Coordinates of C-alpha atoms in Angstrom, one line a residue:
M1 CA 0.0 0.0 0.3
I2 CA 1.4 3.3 -1.2
R3 CA 1.2 6.3 1.6
S4 CA 2.5 9.9 1.1
I5 CA 5.4 10.4 3.3
R6 CA 6.2 14.0 1.9
M7 CA 7.2 16.9 3.9
N8 CA 5.0 20.0 3.7
R9 CA 4.6 20.9 0.0
R10 CA 3.5 24.2 1.0
T11 CA 6.9 24.6 2.6
L12 CA 8.9 23.1 -0.2
L13 CA 6.8 25.6 -2.6
A14 CA 7.9 28.4 -0.8
G15 CA 11.3 27.6 -0.2
S16 CA 12.6 26.5 -3.0
A17 CA 29.9 13.5 -37.6
A18 CA 28.2 10.9 -39.7
L19 CA 24.7 11.4 -40.9
G20 CA 22.0 8.7 -40.6
T21 CA 22.0 5.4 -38.4
V22 CA 25.2 4.3 -37.4
T23 CA 26.2 1.4 -35.0
L24 CA 27.6 3.1 -31.8
G25 CA 30.8 1.8 -30.2
L26 CA 33.5 3.9 -28.3
S27 CA 36.7 3.8 -29.8
E28 CA 39.6 2.1 -27.4
G29 CA 40.9 5.5 -27.1
A30 CA 37.8 7.2 -26.3
A31 CA 37.0 4.4 -23.9
Q32 CA 40.0 5.1 -22.0
A33 CA 39.6 8.6 -22.0
A34 CA 36.4 8.2 -20.1
S35 CA 37.4 5.8 -18.1
R36 CA 40.3 8.1 -16.9
A37 CA 37.9 10.8 -16.3
V38 CA 36.0 9.4 -13.5
S39 CA 37.0 7.3 -10.9
R40 CA 33.8 5.4 -11.1
A41 CA 31.2 5.0 -13.6
P42 CA 28.3 8.4 -12.8
N43 CA 25.2 7.5 -11.9
I44 CA 22.5 9.0 -14.4
I45 CA 19.3 10.4 -13.9
Y46 CA 16.7 11.4 -16.5
I47 CA 14.0 13.7 -15.3
I48 CA 11.4 13.7 -17.8
A49 CA 8.2 16.3 -17.7
D50 CA 5.4 15.8 -19.8
D51 CA 3.9 18.8 -22.4
L52 CA 6.3 21.0 -20.3
G53 CA 7.5 24.3 -22.6
V54 CA 10.8 25.3 -22.9
Y55 CA 9.7 28.5 -21.8
D56 CA 7.7 27.3 -18.5
L57 CA 11.0 27.3 -16.8
G58 CA 12.7 30.2 -15.2
C59 CA 15.9 29.6 -16.7
Y60 CA 14.5 30.0 -19.8
G61 CA 12.8 33.4 -19.6
Q62 CA 9.5 32.4 -17.7
T63 CA 8.5 35.4 -15.2
R64 CA 5.5 34.2 -13.9
I65 CA 6.1 30.8 -12.7
R66 CA 8.9 29.9 -10.3
T67 CA 11.0 27.1 -10.6
P68 CA 14.1 28.0 -8.7
H69 CA 15.4 24.1 -8.3
I70 CA 15.2 23.6 -12.0
D71 CA 16.8 27.1 -12.4
R72 CA 19.8 26.1 -9.6
M73 CA 20.4 23.1 -12.0
A74 CA 21.1 25.8 -15.0
A75 CA 23.3 28.1 -12.9
Q76 CA 25.1 24.5 -11.8
G77 CA 25.3 23.4 -15.1
M78 CA 24.6 23.2 -18.7
K79 CA 21.6 24.3 -20.4
F80 CA 21.0 23.6 -24.2
T81 CA 18.8 26.2 -26.0
Q82 CA 18.3 24.3 -29.0
A83 CA 17.1 21.0 -27.7
Y84 CA 14.2 18.8 -29.3
G85 CA 12.0 16.0 -28.8
G86 CA 11.8 12.5 -30.4
A87 CA 8.3 13.5 -31.4
P88 CA 5.5 16.2 -30.9
I89 CA 3.7 13.6 -28.8
C90 CA 4.3 11.1 -25.9
S91 CA 4.6 7.5 -26.5
P92 CA 6.9 8.1 -29.9
S93 CA 8.9 10.8 -28.0
R94 CA 9.5 8.5 -25.1
C95 CA 10.5 5.5 -27.5
A96 CA 13.0 7.9 -29.3
L97 CA 14.6 8.7 -25.9
M98 CA 14.5 5.0 -24.7
T99 CA 15.9 3.3 -28.0
G100 CA 17.6 6.0 -29.7
R101 CA 15.5 5.5 -33.1
H102 CA 14.4 8.5 -34.8
M103 CA 10.7 8.5 -35.7
G104 CA 11.5 7.0 -39.6
H105 CA 12.9 3.9 -37.9
A106 CA 11.2 3.5 -34.7
S107 CA 8.8 1.1 -33.5
I108 CA 6.3 3.5 -31.8
R109 CA 5.7 6.5 -34.0
D110 CA 2.5 7.8 -33.0
N111 CA 0.4 7.5 -29.8
F112 CA -2.0 5.0 -32.0
A113 CA -0.9 2.5 -34.6
L114 CA -2.4 2.9 -38.1
A115 CA -2.1 -1.0 -38.4
G116 CA -0.8 -4.2 -36.1
G117 CA 0.0 -3.3 -32.8
V118 CA -3.1 -4.3 -30.2
V119 CA -6.5 -3.3 -29.9
G120 CA -7.6 -2.2 -26.8
Y121 CA -9.9 0.6 -25.3
K122 CA -9.5 4.1 -24.1
G123 CA -12.5 4.5 -21.8
K124 CA -15.4 3.0 -24.2
E125 CA -13.3 4.4 -27.4
Q126 CA -11.9 1.3 -28.8
I127 CA -8.1 2.0 -30.2
R128 CA -4.9 0.5 -32.1
R129 CA -1.8 1.0 -30.3
A130 CA 2.1 0.2 -31.0
N131 CA 4.3 -0.9 -28.3
L132 CA 8.0 -2.0 -27.8
F133 CA 8.9 -5.2 -29.6
D134 CA 10.0 -8.1 -27.4
K135 CA 13.9 -7.8 -26.5
E136 CA 14.0 -4.1 -28.3
P137 CA 17.1 -3.0 -26.7
T138 CA 16.6 0.4 -24.4
V139 CA 19.0 2.5 -22.7
A140 CA 17.9 0.8 -19.7
S141 CA 18.7 -3.0 -20.9
V142 CA 22.2 -1.7 -22.3
L143 CA 23.4 0.0 -19.2
K144 CA 22.1 -3.0 -17.0
E145 CA 24.3 -5.5 -18.9
Q146 CA 27.2 -3.0 -18.0
G147 CA 26.4 -3.5 -14.4
Y148 CA 24.0 -0.5 -13.8
V149 CA 21.1 -0.9 -11.7
T150 CA 18.0 0.4 -13.7
G151 CA 14.6 2.0 -12.3
L152 CA 11.7 4.1 -13.8
V153 CA 9.3 5.8 -11.4
G154 CA 6.2 7.4 -13.4
K155 CA 5.0 7.4 -16.9
W156 CA 6.1 4.5 -19.4
H157 CA 3.9 4.8 -22.2
L158 CA 5.4 2.5 -24.4
D159 CA 3.3 -0.7 -23.7
G160 CA 0.2 0.1 -25.5
Y161 CA -2.0 -2.8 -25.1
D162 CA 0.6 -5.3 -24.7
P163 CA 0.9 -6.9 -21.2
D164 CA 4.4 -8.0 -22.0
A165 CA 5.8 -5.1 -23.3
I166 CA 6.1 -3.3 -19.7
P167 CA 9.6 -1.9 -18.1
T168 CA 10.8 -5.1 -16.4
R169 CA 11.1 -6.6 -19.5
H170 CA 12.9 -3.9 -21.4
G171 CA 15.9 -3.6 -19.1
F172 CA 14.5 -2.1 -15.6
D173 CA 15.1 -4.0 -12.4
E174 CA 12.6 -1.8 -10.7
F175 CA 9.4 -0.2 -12.2
H176 CA 6.9 1.9 -9.9
G177 CA 4.4 3.7 -11.7
W178 CA 1.6 3.5 -14.6
L179 CA 0.7 1.7 -17.5
T180 CA -1.4 2.8 -20.6
Q181 CA -3.0 -0.7 -20.7
T182 CA -4.2 -0.1 -16.7
E183 CA -6.8 3.0 -16.2
K184 CA -6.7 2.5 -12.6
T185 CA -2.8 3.5 -12.7
Q186 CA -3.5 6.9 -14.3
G187 CA -4.4 10.3 -13.4
Y188 CA -3.3 12.8 -10.6
F189 CA -4.8 10.9 -8.0
P190 CA -4.5 7.4 -9.0
E191 CA -6.2 4.3 -7.3
K192 CA -3.5 1.8 -8.5
W193 CA 0.4 1.9 -9.1
Y194 CA 2.6 -0.6 -10.2
D195 CA 5.6 -1.9 -8.2
G196 CA 7.3 -4.3 -10.6
T197 CA 4.0 -6.2 -12.4
T198 CA 2.1 -6.2 -8.9
L199 CA -0.6 -3.8 -8.3
Q200 CA -0.6 -2.0 -5.1
D201 CA -3.4 0.3 -3.8
V202 CA -3.1 3.9 -3.3
A203 CA -4.0 4.5 0.2
G204 CA -6.9 7.3 0.4
N205 CA -7.3 7.8 -3.6
A206 CA -9.9 4.9 -3.9
G207 CA -13.3 5.7 -5.1
G208 CA -12.4 9.3 -6.0
G209 CA -10.2 10.1 -3.0
R210 CA -7.6 12.7 -3.0
A211 CA -5.1 12.0 -0.5
V212 CA -1.7 11.2 -2.6
Y213 CA -0.9 13.6 -5.5
E214 CA 0.9 11.8 -8.6
T215 CA 4.0 14.2 -8.6
D216 CA 4.5 13.2 -4.7
I217 CA 4.6 9.7 -5.5
V218 CA 6.7 9.8 -8.0
T219 CA 9.1 12.2 -6.3
D220 CA 9.2 9.8 -3.2
Q221 CA 9.8 6.7 -5.0
S222 CA 12.4 8.5 -6.8
C223 CA 14.2 9.7 -3.5
D224 CA 13.9 6.2 -2.0
F225 CA 15.4 4.3 -5.2
I226 CA 18.6 6.7 -4.6
R227 CA 18.8 6.0 -1.0
R228 CA 18.3 2.3 -1.6
H229 CA 20.9 1.9 -4.6
R230 CA 24.0 4.4 -3.3
Q231 CA 26.3 1.8 -3.3
K232 CA 26.4 0.7 -7.0
P233 CA 26.1 2.9 -10.2
F234 CA 22.6 3.5 -11.4
F235 CA 20.2 4.5 -13.8
L236 CA 17.1 6.2 -13.0
T237 CA 14.2 7.6 -15.4
V238 CA 11.8 9.7 -13.5
A239 CA 8.9 10.3 -15.5
Y240 CA 6.4 13.0 -14.1
N241 CA 2.9 13.2 -15.5
A242 CA 3.2 17.3 -15.2
P243 CA 1.7 19.7 -16.3
H244 CA -0.1 17.6 -18.8
S245 CA -3.8 18.4 -18.7
P246 CA -6.2 18.1 -17.0
H247 CA -4.6 20.6 -15.0
I248 CA -5.2 19.7 -11.5
T249 CA -3.2 20.4 -8.3
P250 CA -4.0 19.8 -4.5
A251 CA -2.8 23.1 -3.8
E252 CA -2.4 26.5 -5.7
G253 CA 0.1 27.7 -2.7
D254 CA 1.4 31.5 -3.3
Y255 CA -0.8 31.6 -6.9
A256 CA -4.0 31.2 -4.8
G257 CA -3.9 35.6 -4.1
E258 CA -2.6 35.8 -8.2
P259 CA -5.4 37.6 -10.3
W260 CA -5.7 34.9 -12.6
G261 CA -8.1 32.2 -13.8
A262 CA -8.3 28.9 -12.2
R263 CA -6.7 26.8 -14.6
E264 CA -3.7 29.2 -15.0
K265 CA -3.2 29.2 -11.0
A266 CA -3.6 25.0 -11.1
Y267 CA -0.5 24.9 -14.5
A268 CA 1.7 27.2 -12.5
A269 CA 1.0 25.0 -9.2
M270 CA 1.3 21.8 -11.0
I271 CA 4.8 23.4 -12.2
E272 CA 6.3 24.4 -9.1
F273 CA 5.1 20.9 -7.7
L274 CA 7.1 19.4 -10.3
D275 CA 10.1 22.0 -9.7
A276 CA 10.1 21.3 -5.9
G277 CA 10.7 17.3 -6.7
V278 CA 13.3 17.8 -8.8
G279 CA 14.6 19.8 -5.5
S280 CA 13.9 16.9 -3.6
I281 CA 15.9 14.4 -5.7
L282 CA 18.7 16.7 -5.7
Q283 CA 18.7 17.2 -1.7
T284 CA 18.9 13.4 -1.6
L285 CA 21.9 12.8 -3.9
E286 CA 23.5 15.7 -1.6
A287 CA 22.7 14.0 1.6
S288 CA 23.5 10.8 0.4
G289 CA 27.0 12.2 -0.8
L290 CA 26.3 11.2 -4.3
D291 CA 26.4 14.8 -5.6
N292 CA 29.6 14.7 -7.7
D293 CA 28.9 10.9 -8.7
T294 CA 25.5 11.9 -10.5
I295 CA 24.6 13.5 -13.8
V296 CA 21.6 14.8 -14.0
F297 CA 19.3 15.9 -16.6
V298 CA 15.9 17.7 -17.0
S299 CA 13.6 17.5 -20.1
S300 CA 10.3 17.4 -21.3
D301 CA 8.6 15.0 -23.9
H302 CA 7.6 17.6 -26.5
G303 CA 6.3 21.3 -27.0
P304 CA 3.4 22.6 -24.7
R305 CA -0.3 21.5 -25.2
S306 CA -2.9 23.3 -27.1
E307 CA -5.6 21.1 -27.4
P308 CA -8.5 20.0 -27.2
T309 CA -9.8 23.2 -26.1
A310 CA -9.4 26.7 -26.3
E311 CA -8.9 27.0 -22.7
Q312 CA -5.9 24.9 -22.5
T313 CA -4.6 26.8 -25.7
E314 CA -5.0 30.2 -23.4
V315 CA -3.1 28.6 -20.3
V316 CA -0.1 28.1 -22.2
T317 CA -0.6 31.7 -24.2
F318 CA -1.0 33.1 -21.1
F319 CA 2.3 31.9 -19.7
N320 CA 3.9 32.3 -23.4
S321 CA 4.5 28.5 -22.7
H322 CA 6.5 28.8 -26.7
G323 CA 8.0 31.7 -26.4
P324 CA 9.0 32.9 -30.1
L325 CA 8.2 29.7 -31.5
R326 CA 5.6 28.5 -34.3
G327 CA 3.2 25.9 -32.8
Y328 CA 2.3 23.4 -30.1
K329 CA 2.3 19.8 -29.4
R330 CA 1.3 17.5 -32.2
E331 CA 3.1 19.9 -34.6
L332 CA 6.5 19.4 -36.5
Y333 CA 7.0 23.2 -36.3
E334 CA 9.3 24.5 -33.8
G335 CA 6.8 25.1 -30.8
G336 CA 5.8 21.3 -31.1
I337 CA 9.0 19.4 -30.8
R338 CA 11.6 22.2 -28.7
V339 CA 12.2 21.0 -25.5
P340 CA 14.3 22.1 -22.2
L341 CA 17.2 20.2 -21.3
I342 CA 19.4 20.9 -18.6
A343 CA 22.5 18.8 -17.7
R344 CA 24.1 19.1 -14.3
W345 CA 27.1 16.8 -12.9
P346 CA 29.4 19.2 -10.5
S347 CA 32.5 17.3 -10.9
R348 CA 32.3 17.5 -14.7
I349 CA 30.4 19.7 -16.1
A350 CA 31.2 23.5 -16.0
A351 CA 28.6 25.9 -13.8
G352 CA 26.4 28.2 -16.2
T353 CA 27.6 26.7 -19.4
T354 CA 25.0 27.6 -22.2
N355 CA 25.0 25.5 -25.3
G356 CA 23.3 25.9 -28.8
T357 CA 23.9 22.5 -30.3
P358 CA 21.5 21.1 -32.0
V359 CA 20.5 17.9 -30.1
Y360 CA 17.7 15.5 -29.7
H361 CA 16.2 12.8 -27.6
P362 CA 17.9 10.0 -29.6
D363 CA 21.1 11.3 -28.5
L364 CA 20.3 9.9 -25.1
L365 CA 21.2 5.9 -25.7
P366 CA 24.6 6.5 -26.9
T367 CA 25.4 9.5 -24.5
V368 CA 24.7 7.3 -21.4
L369 CA 27.4 4.9 -22.7
G370 CA 29.9 7.7 -23.6
L371 CA 29.4 8.7 -20.1
A372 CA 29.7 5.7 -18.5
G373 CA 32.8 4.9 -20.5
R374 CA 31.5 2.0 -22.3
S375 CA 32.3 0.5 -25.5
V376 CA 28.9 -1.5 -26.6
P377 CA 28.0 -2.0 -30.4
V378 CA 24.6 -0.9 -30.5
V379 CA 22.3 0.5 -33.5
T380 CA 21.5 4.2 -32.8
D381 CA 20.1 7.5 -35.0
G382 CA 21.4 9.6 -31.8
R383 CA 24.9 11.0 -31.2
D384 CA 27.3 10.9 -28.0
L385 CA 26.9 14.4 -26.3
T386 CA 29.6 13.2 -23.7
P387 CA 32.2 15.7 -25.6
V388 CA 29.8 18.6 -25.4
L389 CA 28.7 18.0 -21.7
L390 CA 32.3 18.0 -20.6
G391 CA 33.6 21.0 -22.9
Q392 CA 36.0 18.6 -24.5
G393 CA 34.6 18.9 -28.4
E394 CA 31.6 20.0 -30.8
L395 CA 29.1 17.5 -32.7
P396 CA 29.9 17.9 -36.4
E397 CA 26.9 19.0 -38.3
R398 CA 24.4 16.0 -38.4
L399 CA 20.4 15.9 -39.9
L400 CA 17.9 15.4 -37.5
Y401 CA 14.6 13.6 -38.3
W402 CA 10.8 13.5 -37.1
E403 CA 7.7 12.1 -38.6
T404 CA 4.2 12.1 -37.2
Y405 CA 0.6 10.9 -38.1
E406 CA -1.7 13.5 -36.5
P407 CA -4.2 14.3 -38.0
S408 CA -2.2 12.5 -41.0
F409 CA 1.3 12.0 -42.2
W410 CA 3.9 14.8 -42.2
Q411 CA 7.8 14.8 -41.6
A412 CA 10.3 17.6 -40.6
A413 CA 14.2 17.8 -40.8
R414 CA 16.7 19.6 -39.6
L415 CA 20.5 19.8 -41.0
G416 CA 22.5 23.0 -39.4
R417 CA 20.7 26.1 -40.0
W418 CA 18.0 24.7 -42.3
K419 CA 14.8 23.0 -41.6
I420 CA 12.8 21.5 -44.0
V421 CA 8.8 20.5 -43.3
R422 CA 6.4 18.5 -45.6
P423 CA 3.0 20.0 -43.9
V424 CA 0.5 17.4 -43.0
G425 CA -1.4 16.0 -45.8
S426 CA 0.7 17.7 -48.4
S427 CA 3.4 17.3 -51.4
R428 CA 4.2 20.9 -50.7
L429 CA 7.8 21.6 -48.9
E430 CA 8.7 24.5 -46.7
L431 CA 12.1 25.8 -45.8
Y432 CA 12.9 27.9 -42.9
D433 CA 16.2 29.3 -41.8
L434 CA 16.4 28.7 -38.4
T435 CA 19.3 31.4 -37.5
A436 CA 17.7 34.2 -39.2
D437 CA 13.8 33.2 -38.6
P438 CA 13.8 30.7 -35.4
G439 CA 9.7 31.4 -35.6
E440 CA 9.3 29.9 -38.7
K441 CA 7.5 32.8 -40.1
R442 CA 9.3 32.9 -43.5
D443 CA 9.3 30.2 -45.8
V444 CA 12.2 30.4 -48.3
A445 CA 12.0 27.0 -50.6
T446 CA 11.6 29.0 -54.0
R447 CA 14.9 30.9 -53.0
Y448 CA 17.1 28.0 -52.6
P449 CA 15.7 24.9 -54.3
E450 CA 19.1 23.2 -54.0
I451 CA 19.0 23.3 -50.3
V452 CA 15.1 22.0 -50.5
R453 CA 16.3 19.2 -53.1
E454 CA 19.0 18.0 -50.7
L455 CA 16.8 17.6 -47.9
S456 CA 13.8 16.3 -49.8
G457 CA 15.8 13.6 -50.6
R458 CA 16.7 12.8 -46.8
L459 CA 13.0 12.9 -46.2
V460 CA 12.6 9.7 -48.2
S461 CA 15.7 7.9 -47.2
E462 CA 15.4 8.8 -43.4
H463 CA 11.6 7.1 -43.6
R464 CA 11.1 3.4 -43.4
P465 CA 7.8 2.0 -43.5
S466 CA 6.5 -0.6 -40.7
R467 CA 3.9 -3.0 -39.9
E468 CA 2.3 -0.6 -37.9
Y469 CA 2.7 2.6 -40.0
P470 CA 2.6 1.4 -43.5
I471 CA 3.7 4.3 -45.1
A472 CA 5.6 4.4 -48.3
L473 CA 7.2 7.5 -49.8

């Protein structure tokens, strides 16, 4: 049975080189250098929020929502200004994060499958979902083979309706959280919660009770994992559901007196609860003597949500959650796929660093291997960011690729300053110069036909049809 063990939440709120797919293997020299760089393989914590906009955080310019703990992380580490999710929606973006494969190669490319997959129900609606393939490698499975203890707390969203596609079958020693296929584990006051494959009652939440908040559960169990595994290198994914709609919070805290609407107050409080959770995790690392042995990332799965109601659009507009960027969640314009990304490792990453390298979710898998100093052949569309993080070099220019299927198929790719977009349901191609026009307001395709020809060819070559997404170009 799960019970809340949090300290008073209001106190916390007040206080606080080649392009395309490669097979990765560190060179002997690189592996030796990485081994010399650290006295032990570092612990790795990846904290991922849901629907959090880049500009929802104070360190990226937010002025109405207070995020002191994440802002402190940025001041003590590296802040990326051109980071991207793997997709503009939840499941595929997390698939890219866990498997290192971009959307042209991934097993899950949308929240729903066009074919194949497993049929199930969302409420009373019958839908088809894809899931991770059996024995498909993940960040967790690769690190587990290298001696890491691996854990996931919170949202998985890669199971669809397949009872076998669960975290403990994809490299996680421990799973504490919720699954797509089990509705009673979902929501901000869940009635049930998984401990591995066992469903537990959440004390006080049955029958509509609101005793224990999901954000607090994730924080508590993440801190517990850290304390229990302090003696051995670990990889921990902390997957918060906040601030995904519906915007629900147990308390508005200091925002109660603001002259805002109820939705705006709830959204701000949700993010501040999330920020307080990050603060608790950092505090636990420090208390456990693990600060200098642990690299912590904070990011989001994609851009801020704008649908399905006008009220939700008004919330993210009120907070300017997507800043100067065009688009929202579900779109392949910058506002739909750009995410915050902060990395903190006090003993290795220079404090107060800002980096403009274009990076994205498929980079996590090769990066954790680089950080751990491991030479492991694995197929990935990402690149090892270790030299960037440690100030030892930059990445060569490479292609970033996305596709999505809502409301129908469309694509985007970035190479250096150029971004090409094949809009939804269209054969027309748009080209944007992100250096001069980060808000994608001026389509320059007719001015640079040679760039369009080059990148349009990559849209074709990077897409591989699959059983679940049988679209041929």
